[in-house]
CSV table of C-alpha atoms in Angstrom, one decimal:
chain,number,residue,atom,x,y,z
A,283,MET,CA,128.4,80.4,133.0
A,284,THR,CA,125.8,82.5,134.8
A,285,SER,CA,126.1,83.9,138.3
A,286,GLN,CA,123.6,81.3,139.6
A,287,GLN,CA,125.8,78.4,138.6
A,288,SER,CA,128.5,77.3,141.1
A,289,SER,CA,131.8,75.7,140.3
A,290,PRO,CA,133.2,72.7,142.0
A,291,PRO,CA,134.8,73.8,145.2
A,292,SER,CA,138.2,72.4,144.2
A,293,GLN,CA,138.2,73.9,140.8
A,294,LEU,CA,141.2,76.3,140.2
A,295,ARG,CA,139.6,79.6,139.2
A,296,GLU,CA,141.9,82.2,137.7
A,297,LYS,CA,142.6,85.1,140.0
A,298,GLU,CA,145.4,87.6,139.9
A,299,PHE,CA,146.0,88.2,143.6
A,300,PRO,CA,146.4,91.8,144.8
A,301,VAL,CA,149.7,92.9,146.2
A,302,ASN,CA,148.4,93.0,149.8
A,303,GLU,CA,147.4,89.4,149.5
A,304,VAL,CA,150.7,88.1,148.1
A,305,ALA,CA,153.3,90.4,149.5
A,306,GLY,CA,156.6,89.8,147.8
A,307,ILE,CA,155.1,87.5,145.1
A,308,ARG,CA,154.9,90.2,142.4
A,309,ASP,CA,156.0,93.7,141.9
A,310,ALA,CA,153.7,96.4,143.3
A,311,GLY,CA,153.5,98.1,139.9
A,312,GLY,CA,151.8,95.1,138.3
A,313,PHE,CA,152.8,92.0,136.4
A,314,VAL,CA,155.8,93.6,134.7
A,315,ASP,CA,158.0,96.7,135.1
A,316,PRO,CA,156.2,99.4,133.0
A,317,THR,CA,159.6,101.0,132.3
A,318,SER,CA,160.5,98.0,130.2
A,319,ALA,CA,157.4,98.3,127.9
A,320,ARG,CA,158.0,98.8,124.3
A,321,ARG,CA,155.7,100.2,121.6
A,322,GLU,CA,152.8,97.9,120.9
A,323,SER,CA,153.6,97.9,117.2
A,324,GLU,CA,156.9,96.1,118.0
A,325,PHE,CA,155.0,93.1,119.2
A,326,LEU,CA,151.9,93.1,117.1
A,327,GLY,CA,153.1,93.4,113.6
A,328,PRO,CA,150.7,92.8,110.7
A,329,THR,CA,147.5,90.9,111.4
A,330,PRO,CA,147.8,87.3,110.1
A,331,SER,CA,145.9,86.8,106.9
A,332,VAL,CA,146.9,83.3,105.8
A,333,VAL,CA,144.6,80.3,105.8
A,334,GLY,CA,145.0,77.5,108.3
A,335,PHE,CA,148.0,75.2,108.1
A,336,SER,CA,149.4,72.1,109.8
A,337,SER,CA,152.7,71.1,111.2
A,338,PRO,CA,153.7,68.1,109.0
A,339,GLN,CA,156.7,67.0,110.9
A,340,ARG,CA,154.9,66.3,114.1
A,341,THR,CA,153.0,63.3,115.3
A,342,PHE,CA,150.1,64.5,117.5
A,343,VAL,CA,148.7,62.4,120.3
A,344,HIS,CA,145.4,63.5,121.9
A,345,PRO,CA,145.2,62.5,125.6
A,346,VAL,CA,142.8,59.6,125.7
A,347,GLY,CA,142.8,59.4,129.5
A,348,ILE,CA,142.2,62.5,131.6
A,349,PRO,CA,145.2,63.4,133.8
A,350,PRO,CA,144.7,62.6,137.5
A,351,GLU,CA,144.3,66.2,138.6
A,352,SER,CA,141.1,66.4,136.4
A,353,GLN,CA,139.3,64.7,139.2
A,354,LEU,CA,139.2,68.1,140.8
A,355,LEU,CA,137.5,69.6,137.8
A,356,SER,CA,134.1,69.3,136.3
A,357,GLN,CA,133.7,66.8,133.5
A,358,GLY,CA,134.0,68.3,130.0
A,359,SER,CA,134.8,71.8,131.2
A,360,GLY,CA,137.8,72.2,129.0
A,361,GLN,CA,136.2,70.6,125.9
A,362,ASP,CA,133.4,73.2,126.1
A,363,ARG,CA,135.9,76.0,125.7
A,364,ILE,CA,137.2,74.7,122.3
A,365,SER,CA,135.1,76.0,119.5
A,366,PRO,CA,133.1,73.4,117.6
A,367,SER,CA,134.6,74.6,114.3
A,368,LYS,CA,138.1,73.8,115.6
A,369,ARG,CA,137.1,70.4,116.8
A,370,HIS,CA,135.6,69.7,113.4
A,371,THR,CA,138.7,70.8,111.6
A,372,SER,CA,141.0,68.6,113.6
A,373,ALA,CA,138.8,65.6,113.3
A,374,ALA,CA,138.3,66.1,109.5
A,375,SER,CA,142.0,66.5,108.9
A,376,GLY,CA,142.8,63.4,110.9
A,377,ARG,CA,145.2,65.3,113.1
A,378,LYS,CA,145.3,65.1,116.8
A,379,VAL,CA,145.6,68.1,119.2
A,380,GLU,CA,149.0,68.3,120.9
A,381,LYS,CA,149.1,71.7,122.4
A,382,PHE,CA,146.4,73.1,124.8
A,383,ILE,CA,147.3,76.7,125.4
A,384,ALA,CA,146.0,79.0,128.1
A,385,LEU,CA,146.5,82.7,128.4
A,386,SER,CA,146.9,84.6,131.7
A,387,GLY,CA,147.7,88.1,132.9
A,388,PHE,CA,146.8,90.0,129.7
A,389,ARG,CA,145.7,93.5,130.4
A,390,ASP,CA,146.0,97.0,128.9
A,391,GLY,CA,148.1,99.8,130.3
A,392,VAL,CA,151.0,97.7,131.6
A,393,ASP,CA,153.0,96.0,128.9
A,394,PRO,CA,152.0,96.0,125.2
A,395,ALA,CA,153.4,92.5,124.8
A,396,PHE,CA,150.5,91.4,127.1
A,397,SER,CA,147.8,93.8,126.0
A,398,ILE,CA,144.2,92.7,125.2
A,399,ARG,CA,144.9,93.4,121.6
A,400,MET,CA,147.9,91.0,121.7
A,401,LYS,CA,145.8,88.4,123.4
A,402,ILE,CA,143.4,88.5,120.5
A,403,LYS,CA,146.2,88.2,118.0
A,404,ILE,CA,147.7,85.2,119.8
A,405,GLU,CA,144.3,83.5,119.9
A,406,GLU,CA,143.9,84.1,116.1
A,407,ILE,CA,147.4,82.7,115.4
A,408,ILE,CA,146.8,79.6,117.5
A,409,ASP,CA,143.6,78.9,115.6
A,410,HIS,CA,145.6,78.6,112.4
A,411,PHE,CA,147.4,75.5,113.8
A,412,ASP,CA,145.4,72.3,113.4
A,413,ASP,CA,147.3,70.7,116.3
A,414,ALA,CA,146.7,73.4,118.9
A,415,VAL,CA,143.7,74.9,120.7
A,416,VAL,CA,143.2,77.9,122.9
A,417,LEU,CA,141.6,77.1,126.3
A,418,ARG,CA,139.5,80.2,126.4
A,419,GLY,CA,138.0,79.6,129.9
A,420,ASN,CA,139.5,82.7,131.6
A,421,ASP,CA,138.9,81.5,135.1
A,422,VAL,CA,139.8,77.8,135.2
A,423,TRP,CA,143.0,75.8,135.3
A,424,ASP,CA,142.5,73.0,132.9
A,425,PRO,CA,144.6,69.9,133.6
A,426,ARG,CA,145.1,69.3,129.9
A,427,THR,CA,147.0,72.6,129.6
A,428,THR,CA,150.4,72.2,128.0
A,429,HIS,CA,151.4,75.9,127.8
A,430,VAL,CA,150.4,79.0,129.7
A,431,ILE,CA,151.3,82.3,128.1
A,432,SER,CA,151.8,84.8,130.9
A,433,PRO,CA,154.1,87.7,132.0
A,434,SER,CA,157.1,86.5,133.9
A,435,SER,CA,155.9,88.2,137.0
A,436,GLY,CA,152.3,86.9,136.7
A,437,ARG,CA,151.2,84.9,139.7
A,438,THR,CA,147.9,83.3,139.0
A,439,MET,CA,146.3,79.9,139.4
A,440,LYS,CA,147.2,79.1,135.8
A,441,THR,CA,150.9,79.8,136.4
A,442,PHE,CA,150.8,78.0,139.7
A,443,GLY,CA,149.2,75.0,138.1
A,444,ALA,CA,151.6,75.0,135.2
A,445,ALA,CA,154.6,75.2,137.5
A,446,LEU,CA,153.5,72.4,139.8
A,447,SER,CA,152.5,70.2,136.8
A,448,SER,CA,155.7,70.8,134.8
A,449,ARG,CA,153.9,72.6,132.0
A,450,TRP,CA,155.5,75.4,130.0
A,451,ILE,CA,155.0,79.0,131.1
A,452,ILE,CA,155.7,81.1,128.0
A,453,THR,CA,156.8,84.5,129.1
A,454,ASP,CA,157.6,85.9,125.6
A,455,PRO,CA,154.7,85.8,123.1
A,456,GLN,CA,157.2,85.9,120.2
A,457,TRP,CA,157.2,82.1,120.5
A,458,ILE,CA,153.7,82.1,119.0
A,459,ILE,CA,154.5,84.7,116.4
A,460,LYS,CA,157.8,83.1,115.3
A,461,SER,CA,156.1,79.7,115.2
A,462,PHE,CA,153.5,81.2,112.9
A,463,GLU,CA,156.2,82.6,110.6
A,464,GLU,CA,158.1,79.3,110.5
A,465,ARG,CA,154.8,77.4,109.9
A,466,GLN,CA,155.8,75.0,112.7
A,467,TRP,CA,156.3,75.0,116.4
A,468,ILE,CA,159.8,76.2,117.4
A,469,PRO,CA,161.4,75.1,120.6
A,470,GLU,CA,160.2,76.9,123.7
A,471,ASP,CA,163.4,77.0,125.6
A,472,ASN,CA,164.3,80.6,124.7
A,473,TYR,CA,160.8,81.9,125.3
A,474,GLY,CA,159.7,80.5,128.6
A,475,PHE,CA,160.1,78.5,131.7
A,476,ARG,CA,159.3,74.9,132.6
A,477,ASN,CA,159.8,73.5,136.1
A,478,ARG,CA,161.2,70.0,135.6
A,479,ASN,CA,163.0,69.4,138.8
A,480,GLU,CA,161.4,71.2,141.8
A,481,LYS,CA,158.5,69.3,143.2
A,482,PRO,CA,157.8,71.1,146.5
A,483,PHE,CA,154.6,69.4,147.4
A,484,VAL,CA,155.2,65.8,146.3
A,485,ASN,CA,154.4,63.4,149.2
A,486,LYS,CA,154.4,66.4,151.6
A,487,ARG,CA,151.6,66.4,154.2
A,488,PHE,CA,149.8,69.6,155.0
A,489,PHE,CA,147.6,70.3,158.0
A,490,ILE,CA,145.2,73.3,157.6
A,491,THR,CA,144.4,75.2,160.8
A,492,PRO,CA,141.0,76.9,161.2
A,493,THR,CA,142.8,80.3,161.0
A,494,PHE,CA,144.0,79.7,157.4
A,495,PRO,CA,140.6,79.8,155.7
A,496,ARG,CA,139.6,82.7,158.0
A,497,ASP,CA,142.6,84.9,157.0
A,498,HIS,CA,142.9,83.6,153.4
A,499,ARG,CA,139.4,82.9,152.3
A,500,GLY,CA,140.0,83.7,148.7
A,501,GLN,CA,142.8,81.2,148.5
A,502,MET,CA,141.4,78.4,150.6
A,503,LYS,CA,139.2,77.1,147.8
A,504,TYR,CA,142.3,76.4,145.7
A,505,MET,CA,144.3,74.4,148.2
A,506,ASP,CA,143.0,70.9,147.3
A,507,ALA,CA,143.8,71.4,143.7
A,508,LEU,CA,147.2,73.0,144.3
A,509,ILE,CA,148.4,70.5,146.9
A,510,ILE,CA,146.7,67.3,145.8
A,511,GLY,CA,145.8,67.7,142.1
A,512,CYS,CA,148.8,69.6,140.8
A,513,GLY,CA,151.4,69.1,143.5
A,514,SER,CA,150.8,65.4,144.4
A,515,GLY,CA,150.8,66.2,148.1
A,516,LEU,CA,148.4,65.3,150.9
A,517,ILE,CA,146.2,67.2,153.2
A,518,VAL,CA,146.0,65.4,156.6
A,519,GLU,CA,143.5,65.7,159.5
A,520,ARG,CA,146.0,65.4,162.3
A,521,ILE,CA,148.7,68.0,162.9
A,522,GLU,CA,151.0,65.3,164.2
A,523,GLU,CA,151.1,63.7,160.7
A,524,ALA,CA,151.9,67.0,158.9
A,525,ASP,CA,155.2,68.2,157.4
A,526,TYR,CA,153.7,71.7,157.1
A,527,VAL,CA,151.0,73.6,159.0
A,528,LEU,CA,149.1,76.2,157.0
A,529,LYS,CA,147.9,79.0,159.3
A,530,GLY,CA,146.4,82.4,159.0
A,531,VAL,CA,148.7,85.4,158.6
A,532,ASN,CA,147.4,86.7,162.0
A,533,ASP,CA,147.7,83.4,163.8
A,534,LYS,CA,150.2,83.8,166.7
A,535,GLU,CA,150.0,80.2,167.9
A,536,ILE,CA,153.3,78.4,168.1
A,537,TYR,CA,153.2,75.0,166.4
A,538,ALA,CA,155.9,72.3,166.6
A,539,LYS,CA,155.9,72.2,162.8
A,540,HIS,CA,157.0,74.2,159.9
A,541,CYS,CA,154.3,76.9,159.5
A,542,LEU,CA,153.2,78.7,156.4
A,543,ASP,CA,150.7,81.4,155.6
A,544,TRP,CA,149.4,81.9,152.1
A,545,ASN,CA,152.3,84.1,151.0
A,546,GLN,CA,154.9,81.7,152.3
A,547,PHE,CA,153.1,78.8,150.7
A,548,ALA,CA,152.9,80.6,147.3
A,549,LYS,CA,156.6,81.3,147.4
A,550,MET,CA,157.3,77.5,147.5
A,551,ILE,CA,155.9,77.2,144.0
A,552,PRO,CA,158.6,77.6,141.3
A,553,GLN,CA,158.0,80.5,138.9
A,554,PRO,CA,159.8,82.1,136.0
A,555,PRO,CA,162.6,84.5,136.8
A,556,LYS,CA,161.4,88.1,136.5
């Protein structure tokens, strides 16, 4: 996508918010505690050299209908990020894609388990499974996502979307590596987090004051997708109808409603324990 092209205003673009924008949401040192980092070789191991394989025990079902939240995204945006060769392999083998895996929060110099080199290795491993694809669009929440691989302290639009949509947030990349070694997908429970019970925005009504987009300009473009698309909530035009009022961090007005700035709003979204 070139700089001249514009994305739909409600599209969830990947952004890792600075500490001063999301105080208390993540550690000031980054996505994980650097003191817990282990040698990169402990995570990487040998580069995979086997040919592609399938997972014979599974029955794979490709989503024929697009999930409701996709109405907030451009048509075909996710499909374009799946390589033509992978689409051909899946079609030729008669298998259906079950896992759509996104990666978030990978960077060098923090934790070797989430380094750029590790990200490349994970993508290579996933490409060996006929029933899985990597959603390589770095800046978009794709509503077909079934798994987001991210540090436990990562707070991005992909992890927010996954939590609100009850998708897996995998916080230990060993899930991918061990699945590769076993030649089948192993259970995710010991390797990640899935929010099955907390639905903070369902049927909740939000009124957005003029001060919210003024003080939280970077986050404002995500609100439709987070509240409506992923969270099944509502944005109302009358403050009297609202359960919550979203206001700017510097807004001193007193409202007769439960008020939230961006940081307080973000804290309502369930995330993996750090």
